[in-house]
PDB file of C-alpha atoms in Angstrom:
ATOM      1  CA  UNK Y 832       3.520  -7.425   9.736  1.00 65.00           C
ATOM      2  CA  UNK Y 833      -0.298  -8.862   9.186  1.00 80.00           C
ATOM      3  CA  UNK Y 834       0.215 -12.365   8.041  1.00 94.00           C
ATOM      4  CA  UNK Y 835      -3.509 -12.946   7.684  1.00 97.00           C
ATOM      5  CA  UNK Y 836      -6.006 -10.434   6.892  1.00 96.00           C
ATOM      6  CA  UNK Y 837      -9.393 -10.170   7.413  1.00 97.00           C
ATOM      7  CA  UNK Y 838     -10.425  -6.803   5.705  1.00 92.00           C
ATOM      8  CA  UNK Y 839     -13.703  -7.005   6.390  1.00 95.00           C
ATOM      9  CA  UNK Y 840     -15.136  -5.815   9.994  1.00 95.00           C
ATOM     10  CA  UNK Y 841     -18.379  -6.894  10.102  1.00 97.00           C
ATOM     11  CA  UNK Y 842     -20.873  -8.327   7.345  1.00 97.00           C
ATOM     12  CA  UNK Y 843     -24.614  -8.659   7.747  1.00 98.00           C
ATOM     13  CA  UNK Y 844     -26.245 -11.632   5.992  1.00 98.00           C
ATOM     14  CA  UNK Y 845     -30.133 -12.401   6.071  1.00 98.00           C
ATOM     15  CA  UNK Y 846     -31.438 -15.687   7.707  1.00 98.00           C
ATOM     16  CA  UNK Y 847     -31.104 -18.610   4.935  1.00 98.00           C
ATOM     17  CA  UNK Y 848     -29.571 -16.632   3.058  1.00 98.00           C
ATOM     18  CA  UNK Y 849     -25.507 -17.532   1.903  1.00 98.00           C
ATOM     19  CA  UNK Y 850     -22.558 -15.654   4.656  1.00 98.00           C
ATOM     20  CA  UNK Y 851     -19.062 -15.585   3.103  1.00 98.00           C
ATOM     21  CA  UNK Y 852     -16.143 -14.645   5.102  1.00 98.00           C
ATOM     22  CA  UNK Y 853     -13.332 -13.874   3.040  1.00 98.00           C
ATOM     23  CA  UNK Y 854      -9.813 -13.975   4.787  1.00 98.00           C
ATOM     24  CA  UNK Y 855      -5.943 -13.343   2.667  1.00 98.00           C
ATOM     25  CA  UNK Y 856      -2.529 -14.573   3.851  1.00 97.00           C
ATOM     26  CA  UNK Y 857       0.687 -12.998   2.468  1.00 96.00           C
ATOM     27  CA  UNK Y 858       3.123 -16.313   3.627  1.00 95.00           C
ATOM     28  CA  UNK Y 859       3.086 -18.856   0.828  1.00 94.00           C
ATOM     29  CA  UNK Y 860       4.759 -21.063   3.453  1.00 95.00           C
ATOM     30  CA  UNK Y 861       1.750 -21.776   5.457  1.00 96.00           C
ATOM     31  CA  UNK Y 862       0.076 -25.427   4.880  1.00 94.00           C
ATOM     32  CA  UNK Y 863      -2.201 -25.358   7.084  1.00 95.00           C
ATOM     33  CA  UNK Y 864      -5.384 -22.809   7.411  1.00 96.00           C
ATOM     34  CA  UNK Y 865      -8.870 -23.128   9.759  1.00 95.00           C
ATOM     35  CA  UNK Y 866     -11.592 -21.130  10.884  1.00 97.00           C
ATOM     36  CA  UNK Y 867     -12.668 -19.912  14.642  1.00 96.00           C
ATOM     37  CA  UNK Y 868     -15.579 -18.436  15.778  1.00 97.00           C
ATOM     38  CA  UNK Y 869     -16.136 -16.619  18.961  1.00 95.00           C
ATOM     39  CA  UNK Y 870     -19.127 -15.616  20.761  1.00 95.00           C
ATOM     40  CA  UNK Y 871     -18.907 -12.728  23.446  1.00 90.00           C
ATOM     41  CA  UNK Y 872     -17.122 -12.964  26.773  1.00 86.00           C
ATOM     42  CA  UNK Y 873     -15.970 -16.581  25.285  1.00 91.00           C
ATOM     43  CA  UNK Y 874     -12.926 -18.300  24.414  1.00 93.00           C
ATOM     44  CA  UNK Y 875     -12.539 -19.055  19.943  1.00 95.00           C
ATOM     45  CA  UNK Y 876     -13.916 -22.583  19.600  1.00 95.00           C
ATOM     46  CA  UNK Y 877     -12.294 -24.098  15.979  1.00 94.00           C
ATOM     47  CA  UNK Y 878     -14.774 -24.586  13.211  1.00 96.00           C
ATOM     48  CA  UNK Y 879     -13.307 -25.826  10.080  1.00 96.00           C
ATOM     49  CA  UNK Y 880     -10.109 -26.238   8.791  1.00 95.00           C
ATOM     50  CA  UNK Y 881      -7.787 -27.258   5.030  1.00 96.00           C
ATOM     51  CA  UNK Y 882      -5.019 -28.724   4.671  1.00 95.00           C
ATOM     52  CA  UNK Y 883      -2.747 -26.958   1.578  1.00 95.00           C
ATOM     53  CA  UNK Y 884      -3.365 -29.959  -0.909  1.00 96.00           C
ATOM     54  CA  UNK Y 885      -6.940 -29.906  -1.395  1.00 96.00           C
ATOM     55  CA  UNK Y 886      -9.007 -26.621  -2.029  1.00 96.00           C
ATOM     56  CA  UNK Y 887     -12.144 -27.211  -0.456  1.00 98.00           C
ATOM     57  CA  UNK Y 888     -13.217 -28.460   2.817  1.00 97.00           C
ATOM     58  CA  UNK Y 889     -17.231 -29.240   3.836  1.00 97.00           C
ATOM     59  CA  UNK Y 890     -18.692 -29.894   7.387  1.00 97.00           C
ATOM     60  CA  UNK Y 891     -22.966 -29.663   7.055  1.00 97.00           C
ATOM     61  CA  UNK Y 892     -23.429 -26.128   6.612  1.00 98.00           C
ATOM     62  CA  UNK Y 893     -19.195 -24.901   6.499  1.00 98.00           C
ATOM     63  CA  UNK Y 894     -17.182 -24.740   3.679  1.00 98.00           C
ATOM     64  CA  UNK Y 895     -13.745 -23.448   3.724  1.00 98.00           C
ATOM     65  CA  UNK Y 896     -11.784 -22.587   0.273  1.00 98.00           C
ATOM     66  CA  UNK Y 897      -8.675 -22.215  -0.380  1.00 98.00           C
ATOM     67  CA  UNK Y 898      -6.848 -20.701  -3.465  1.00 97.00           C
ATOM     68  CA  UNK Y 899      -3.471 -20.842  -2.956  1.00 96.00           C
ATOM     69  CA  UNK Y 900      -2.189 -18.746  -6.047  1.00 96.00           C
ATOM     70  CA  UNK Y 901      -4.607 -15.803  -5.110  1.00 97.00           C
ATOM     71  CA  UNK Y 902      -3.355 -16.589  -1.206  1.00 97.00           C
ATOM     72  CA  UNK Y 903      -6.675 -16.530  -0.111  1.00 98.00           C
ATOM     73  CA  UNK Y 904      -9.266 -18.419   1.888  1.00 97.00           C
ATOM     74  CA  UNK Y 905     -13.227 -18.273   2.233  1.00 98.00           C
ATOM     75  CA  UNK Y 906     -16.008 -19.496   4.887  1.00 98.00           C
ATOM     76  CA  UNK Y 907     -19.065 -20.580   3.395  1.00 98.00           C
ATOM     77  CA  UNK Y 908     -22.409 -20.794   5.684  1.00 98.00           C
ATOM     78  CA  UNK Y 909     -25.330 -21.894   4.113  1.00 97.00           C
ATOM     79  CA  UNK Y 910     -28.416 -21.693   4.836  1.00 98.00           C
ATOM     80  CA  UNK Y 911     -26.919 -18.563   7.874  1.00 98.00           C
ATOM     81  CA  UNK Y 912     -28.983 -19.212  10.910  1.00 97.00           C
ATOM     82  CA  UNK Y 913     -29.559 -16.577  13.863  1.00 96.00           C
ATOM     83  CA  UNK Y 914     -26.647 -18.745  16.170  1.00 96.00           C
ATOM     84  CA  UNK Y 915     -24.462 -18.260  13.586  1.00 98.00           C
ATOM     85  CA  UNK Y 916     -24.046 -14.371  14.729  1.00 98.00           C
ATOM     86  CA  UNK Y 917     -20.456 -14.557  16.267  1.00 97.00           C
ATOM     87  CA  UNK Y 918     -17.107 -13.605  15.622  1.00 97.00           C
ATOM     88  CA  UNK Y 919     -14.942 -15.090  12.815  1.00 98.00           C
ATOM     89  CA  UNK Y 920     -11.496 -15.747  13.049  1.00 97.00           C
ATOM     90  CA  UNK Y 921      -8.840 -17.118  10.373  1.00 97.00           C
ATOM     91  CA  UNK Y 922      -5.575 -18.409  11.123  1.00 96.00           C
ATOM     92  CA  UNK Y 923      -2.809 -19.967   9.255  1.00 95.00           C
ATOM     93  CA  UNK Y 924       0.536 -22.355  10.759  1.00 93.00           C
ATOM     94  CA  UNK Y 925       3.078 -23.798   8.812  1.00 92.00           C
ATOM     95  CA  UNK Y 926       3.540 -27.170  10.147  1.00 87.00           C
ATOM     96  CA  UNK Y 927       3.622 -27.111  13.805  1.00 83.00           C
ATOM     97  CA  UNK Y 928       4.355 -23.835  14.272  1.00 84.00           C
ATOM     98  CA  UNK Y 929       2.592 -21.349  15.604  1.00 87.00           C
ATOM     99  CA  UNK Y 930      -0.823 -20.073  14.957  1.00 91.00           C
ATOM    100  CA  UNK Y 931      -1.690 -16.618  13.098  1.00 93.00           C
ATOM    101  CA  UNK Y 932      -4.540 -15.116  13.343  1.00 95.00           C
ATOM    102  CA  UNK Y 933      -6.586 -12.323  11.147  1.00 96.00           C
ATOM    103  CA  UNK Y 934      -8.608  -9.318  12.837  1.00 96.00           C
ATOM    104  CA  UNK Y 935     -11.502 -11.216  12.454  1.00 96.00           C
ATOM    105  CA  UNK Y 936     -15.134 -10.719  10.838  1.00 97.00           C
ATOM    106  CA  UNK Y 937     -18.645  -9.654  12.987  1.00 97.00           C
ATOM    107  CA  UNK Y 938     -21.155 -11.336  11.039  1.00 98.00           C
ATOM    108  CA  UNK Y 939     -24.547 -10.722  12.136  1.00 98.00           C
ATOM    109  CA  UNK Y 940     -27.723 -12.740  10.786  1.00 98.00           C
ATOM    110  CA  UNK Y 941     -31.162 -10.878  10.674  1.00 96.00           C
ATOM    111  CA  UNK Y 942     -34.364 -12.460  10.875  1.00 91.00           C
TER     112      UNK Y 942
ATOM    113  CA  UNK Q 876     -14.520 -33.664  29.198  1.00 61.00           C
ATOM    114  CA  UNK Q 877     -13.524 -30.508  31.298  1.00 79.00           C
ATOM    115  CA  UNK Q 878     -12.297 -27.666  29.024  1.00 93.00           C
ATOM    116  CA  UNK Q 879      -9.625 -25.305  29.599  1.00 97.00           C
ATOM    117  CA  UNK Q 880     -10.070 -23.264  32.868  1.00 97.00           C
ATOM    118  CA  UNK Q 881      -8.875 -19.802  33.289  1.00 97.00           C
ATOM    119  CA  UNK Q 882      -8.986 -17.079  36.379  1.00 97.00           C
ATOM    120  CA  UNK Q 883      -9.780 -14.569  37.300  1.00 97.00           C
ATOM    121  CA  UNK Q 884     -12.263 -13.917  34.507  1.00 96.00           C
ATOM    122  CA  UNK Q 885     -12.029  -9.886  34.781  1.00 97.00           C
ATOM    123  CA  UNK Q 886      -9.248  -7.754  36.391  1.00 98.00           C
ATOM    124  CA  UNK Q 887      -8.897  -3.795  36.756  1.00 98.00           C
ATOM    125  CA  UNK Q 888      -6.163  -2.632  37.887  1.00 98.00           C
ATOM    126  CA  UNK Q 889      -4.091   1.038  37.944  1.00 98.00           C
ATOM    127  CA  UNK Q 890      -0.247   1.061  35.525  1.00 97.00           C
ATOM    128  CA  UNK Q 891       2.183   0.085  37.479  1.00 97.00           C
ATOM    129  CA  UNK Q 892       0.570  -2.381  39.171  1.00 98.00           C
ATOM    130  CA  UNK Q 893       1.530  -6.281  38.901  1.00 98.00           C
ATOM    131  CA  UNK Q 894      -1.343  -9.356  37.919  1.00 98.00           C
ATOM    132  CA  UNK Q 895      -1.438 -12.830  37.332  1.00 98.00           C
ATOM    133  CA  UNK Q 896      -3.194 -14.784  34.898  1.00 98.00           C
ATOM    134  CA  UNK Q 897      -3.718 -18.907  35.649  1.00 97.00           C
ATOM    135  CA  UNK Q 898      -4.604 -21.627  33.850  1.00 97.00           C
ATOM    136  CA  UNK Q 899      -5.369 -24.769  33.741  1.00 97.00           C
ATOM    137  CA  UNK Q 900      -5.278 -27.130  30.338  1.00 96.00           C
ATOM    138  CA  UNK Q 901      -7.276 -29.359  29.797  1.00 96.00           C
ATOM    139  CA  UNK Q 902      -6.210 -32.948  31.166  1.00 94.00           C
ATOM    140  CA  UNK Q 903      -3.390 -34.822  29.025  1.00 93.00           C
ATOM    141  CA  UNK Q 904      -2.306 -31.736  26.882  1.00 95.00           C
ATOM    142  CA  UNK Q 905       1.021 -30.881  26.317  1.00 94.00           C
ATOM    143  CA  UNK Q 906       1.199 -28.191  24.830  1.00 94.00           C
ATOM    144  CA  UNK Q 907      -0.144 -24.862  26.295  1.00 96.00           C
ATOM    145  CA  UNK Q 908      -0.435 -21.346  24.798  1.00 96.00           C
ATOM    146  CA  UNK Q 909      -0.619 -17.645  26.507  1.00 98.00           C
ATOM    147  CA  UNK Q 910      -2.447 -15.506  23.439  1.00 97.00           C
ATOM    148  CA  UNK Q 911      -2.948 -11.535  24.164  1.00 97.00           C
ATOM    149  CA  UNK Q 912      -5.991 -10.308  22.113  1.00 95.00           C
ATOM    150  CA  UNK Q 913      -6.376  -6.373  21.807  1.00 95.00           C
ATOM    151  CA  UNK Q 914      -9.972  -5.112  21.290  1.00 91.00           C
ATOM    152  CA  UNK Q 915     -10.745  -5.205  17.216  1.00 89.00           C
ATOM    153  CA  UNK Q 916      -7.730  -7.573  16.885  1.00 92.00           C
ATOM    154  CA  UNK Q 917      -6.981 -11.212  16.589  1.00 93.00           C
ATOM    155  CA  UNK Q 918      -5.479 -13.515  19.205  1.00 95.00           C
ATOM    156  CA  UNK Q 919      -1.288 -12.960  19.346  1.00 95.00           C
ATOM    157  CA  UNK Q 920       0.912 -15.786  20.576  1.00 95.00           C
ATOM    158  CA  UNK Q 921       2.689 -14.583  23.438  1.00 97.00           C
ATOM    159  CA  UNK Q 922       4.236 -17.964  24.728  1.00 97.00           C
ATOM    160  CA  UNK Q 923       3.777 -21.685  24.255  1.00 95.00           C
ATOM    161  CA  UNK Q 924       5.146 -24.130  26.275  1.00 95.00           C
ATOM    162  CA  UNK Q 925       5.574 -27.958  25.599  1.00 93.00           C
ATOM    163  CA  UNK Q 926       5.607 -29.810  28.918  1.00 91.00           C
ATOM    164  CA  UNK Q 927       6.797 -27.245  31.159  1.00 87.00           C
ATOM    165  CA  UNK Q 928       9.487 -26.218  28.332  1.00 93.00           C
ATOM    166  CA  UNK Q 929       9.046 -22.819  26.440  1.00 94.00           C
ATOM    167  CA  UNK Q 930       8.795 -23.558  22.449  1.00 93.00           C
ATOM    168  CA  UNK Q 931       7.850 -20.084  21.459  1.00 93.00           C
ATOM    169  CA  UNK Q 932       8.100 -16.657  23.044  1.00 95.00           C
ATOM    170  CA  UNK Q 933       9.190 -14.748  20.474  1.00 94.00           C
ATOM    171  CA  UNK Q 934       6.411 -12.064  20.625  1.00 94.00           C
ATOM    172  CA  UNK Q 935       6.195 -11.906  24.539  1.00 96.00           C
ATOM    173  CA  UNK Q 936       7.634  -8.704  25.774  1.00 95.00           C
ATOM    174  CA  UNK Q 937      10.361 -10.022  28.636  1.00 95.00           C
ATOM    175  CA  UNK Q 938      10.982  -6.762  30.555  1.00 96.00           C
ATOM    176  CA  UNK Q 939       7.392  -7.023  31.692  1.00 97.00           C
ATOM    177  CA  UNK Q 940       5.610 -10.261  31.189  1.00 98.00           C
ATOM    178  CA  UNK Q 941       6.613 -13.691  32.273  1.00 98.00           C
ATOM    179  CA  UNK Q 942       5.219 -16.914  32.343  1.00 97.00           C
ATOM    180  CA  UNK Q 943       5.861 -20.475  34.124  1.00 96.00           C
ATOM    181  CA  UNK Q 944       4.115 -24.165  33.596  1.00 95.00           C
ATOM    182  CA  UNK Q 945       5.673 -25.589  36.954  1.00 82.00           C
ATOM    183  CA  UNK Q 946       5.102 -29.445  36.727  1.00 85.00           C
ATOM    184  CA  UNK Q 947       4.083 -28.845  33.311  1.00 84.00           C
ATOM    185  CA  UNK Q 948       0.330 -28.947  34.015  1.00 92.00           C
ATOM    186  CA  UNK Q 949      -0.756 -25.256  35.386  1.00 96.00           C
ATOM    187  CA  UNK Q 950       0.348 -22.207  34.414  1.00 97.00           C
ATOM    188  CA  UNK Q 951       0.721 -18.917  35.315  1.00 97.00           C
ATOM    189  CA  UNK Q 952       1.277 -15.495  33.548  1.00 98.00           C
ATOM    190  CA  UNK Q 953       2.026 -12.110  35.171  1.00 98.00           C
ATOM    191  CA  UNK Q 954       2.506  -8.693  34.036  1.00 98.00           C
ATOM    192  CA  UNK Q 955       4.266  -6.520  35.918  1.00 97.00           C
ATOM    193  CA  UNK Q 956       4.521  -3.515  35.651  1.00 97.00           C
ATOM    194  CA  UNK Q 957       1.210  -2.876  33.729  1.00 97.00           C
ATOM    195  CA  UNK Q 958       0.769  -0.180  31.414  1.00 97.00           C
ATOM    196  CA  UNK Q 959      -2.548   1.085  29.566  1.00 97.00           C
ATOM    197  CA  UNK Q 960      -1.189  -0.771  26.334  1.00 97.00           C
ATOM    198  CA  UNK Q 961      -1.520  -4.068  28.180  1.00 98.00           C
ATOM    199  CA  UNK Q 962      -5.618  -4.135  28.258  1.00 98.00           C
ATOM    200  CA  UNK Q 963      -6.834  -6.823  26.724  1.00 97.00           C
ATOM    201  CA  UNK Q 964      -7.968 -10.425  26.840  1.00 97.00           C
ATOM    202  CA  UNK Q 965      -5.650 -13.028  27.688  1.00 98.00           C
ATOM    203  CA  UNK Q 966      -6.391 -16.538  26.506  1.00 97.00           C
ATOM    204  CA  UNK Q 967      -4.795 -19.732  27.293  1.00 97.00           C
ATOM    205  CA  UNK Q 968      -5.682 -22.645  24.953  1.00 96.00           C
ATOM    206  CA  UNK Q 969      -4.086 -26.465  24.873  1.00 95.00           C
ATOM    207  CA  UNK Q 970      -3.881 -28.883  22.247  1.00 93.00           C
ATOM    208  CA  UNK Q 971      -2.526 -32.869  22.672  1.00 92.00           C
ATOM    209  CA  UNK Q 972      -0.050 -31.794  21.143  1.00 86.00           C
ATOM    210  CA  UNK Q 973       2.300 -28.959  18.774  1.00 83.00           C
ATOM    211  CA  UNK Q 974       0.033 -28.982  15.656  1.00 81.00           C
ATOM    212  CA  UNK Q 975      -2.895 -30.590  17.188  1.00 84.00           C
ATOM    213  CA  UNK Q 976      -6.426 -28.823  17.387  1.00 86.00           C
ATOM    214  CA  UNK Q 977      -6.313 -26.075  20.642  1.00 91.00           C
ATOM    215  CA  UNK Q 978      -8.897 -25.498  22.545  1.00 93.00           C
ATOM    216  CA  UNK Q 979      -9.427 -22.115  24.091  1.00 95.00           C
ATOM    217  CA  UNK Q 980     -10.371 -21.132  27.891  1.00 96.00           C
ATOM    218  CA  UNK Q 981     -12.704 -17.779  28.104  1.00 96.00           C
ATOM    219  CA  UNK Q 982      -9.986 -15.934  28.827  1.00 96.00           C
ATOM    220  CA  UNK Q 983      -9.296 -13.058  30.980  1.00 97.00           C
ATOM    221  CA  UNK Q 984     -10.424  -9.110  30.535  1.00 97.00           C
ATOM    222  CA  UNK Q 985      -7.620  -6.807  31.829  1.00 98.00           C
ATOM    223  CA  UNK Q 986      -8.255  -3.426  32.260  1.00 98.00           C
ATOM    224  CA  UNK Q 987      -5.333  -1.023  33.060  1.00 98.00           C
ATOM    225  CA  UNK Q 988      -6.559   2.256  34.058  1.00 97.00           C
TER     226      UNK Q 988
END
């Protein structure tokens, strides 16, 4: 049962240019949603996250959306910079339980 | 700050053999996770521990894999007996607290041949 999907594999964005990670969630009970990213041979670090009540989330460059009647969540990354080649990981919790994660997103930036 | 150490960072070894995974959280943090990620998958809980209680190990499969947090500071998680289904990377990750951020370790490659 895949709580959190990411259905894309692997996107390749242009440097500057806008990256948007899409990610969908199927349990309307979750209240809690962020974003990992993970370079190779590395442990996720946590890069954004929302909170159910609000719908949009900035840190610099990161955004995070959330639409909670489509059940779905998007990372923003603007201007995309050549460090920003990783893996991306959603997860969802409802309160303090556990963490789900999505199959996560290769995004690769070209100079 | 030190971050979350794990060892050893890469481990072959043939089915039916036995391994152990430890790790150490990062000072002060309570809570501690074991998460088994397959190869084009995303991290799966296997066990989380509060103090050197288990919270959570709903998804870790008993008749082969356990885990101990002894003192509730270290722990340690073994496998045994492998099978080729078992390769993957094992993070551990700790957060202050349940609900809190977690921070990951770099995990460990597992390679059952």
């Amino acid at each position: 049962d895949q709580q959190v999907k990411q259905n894309s594999p692997s996107l390749s964005v242009q440097e500057g240019r806008i990256s948007i990670l899409n990610c969908d969630y199927t349990n309307s009970m979750f209240d809690y949603f962020l974003w990992y990213k993970k370079y190779p041979a590395e442990g996720p670090t946590f890069l954004i996250s929302i909170s159910s009540i609000k719908d949009k989330n900035e840190d610099g460059r990161f955004t995070v959306f959330l639409n909670k009647s489509a059940k779905h969540l998007s990372l923003h990354i603007v201007p995309s910079q050549p460090g920003d080649s990783a893996v991306y990981f959603c997860a969802a919790r409802r309160g303090a339980q556990k963490l789900v994660f999505g199959q996560g997103t290769r995004l690769t930036i070209n100079p | 700050e030190a971050g979350v150490a794990q060892s050893p960072r890469y481990k072959i070894i043939e089915k039916r053999q036995s391994v152990a995974f430890w790790c150490n959280p990062i000072s002060g943090h309570a809570t501690l996770y074991w998460y088994q990620q397959i190869l084009g998958q995303g991290p799966k809980l296997l066990i989380q521990f509060q103090n050197n209680g288990v919270v959570d190990d709903s998804q870790l499969p008993k008749d082969r894999f356990s885990a101990e947090r002894l003192k509730g500071v270290d722990s340690t998680l073994k496998i045994q007996p492998a099978k080729l289904e078992d390769s993957a990377v094992y993070l551990c990750a700790s957060s202050l607290a349940r609900g809190s951020e977690a921070f990951f370790g770099q995990g460990t490659r597992l390679t059952v041949v």
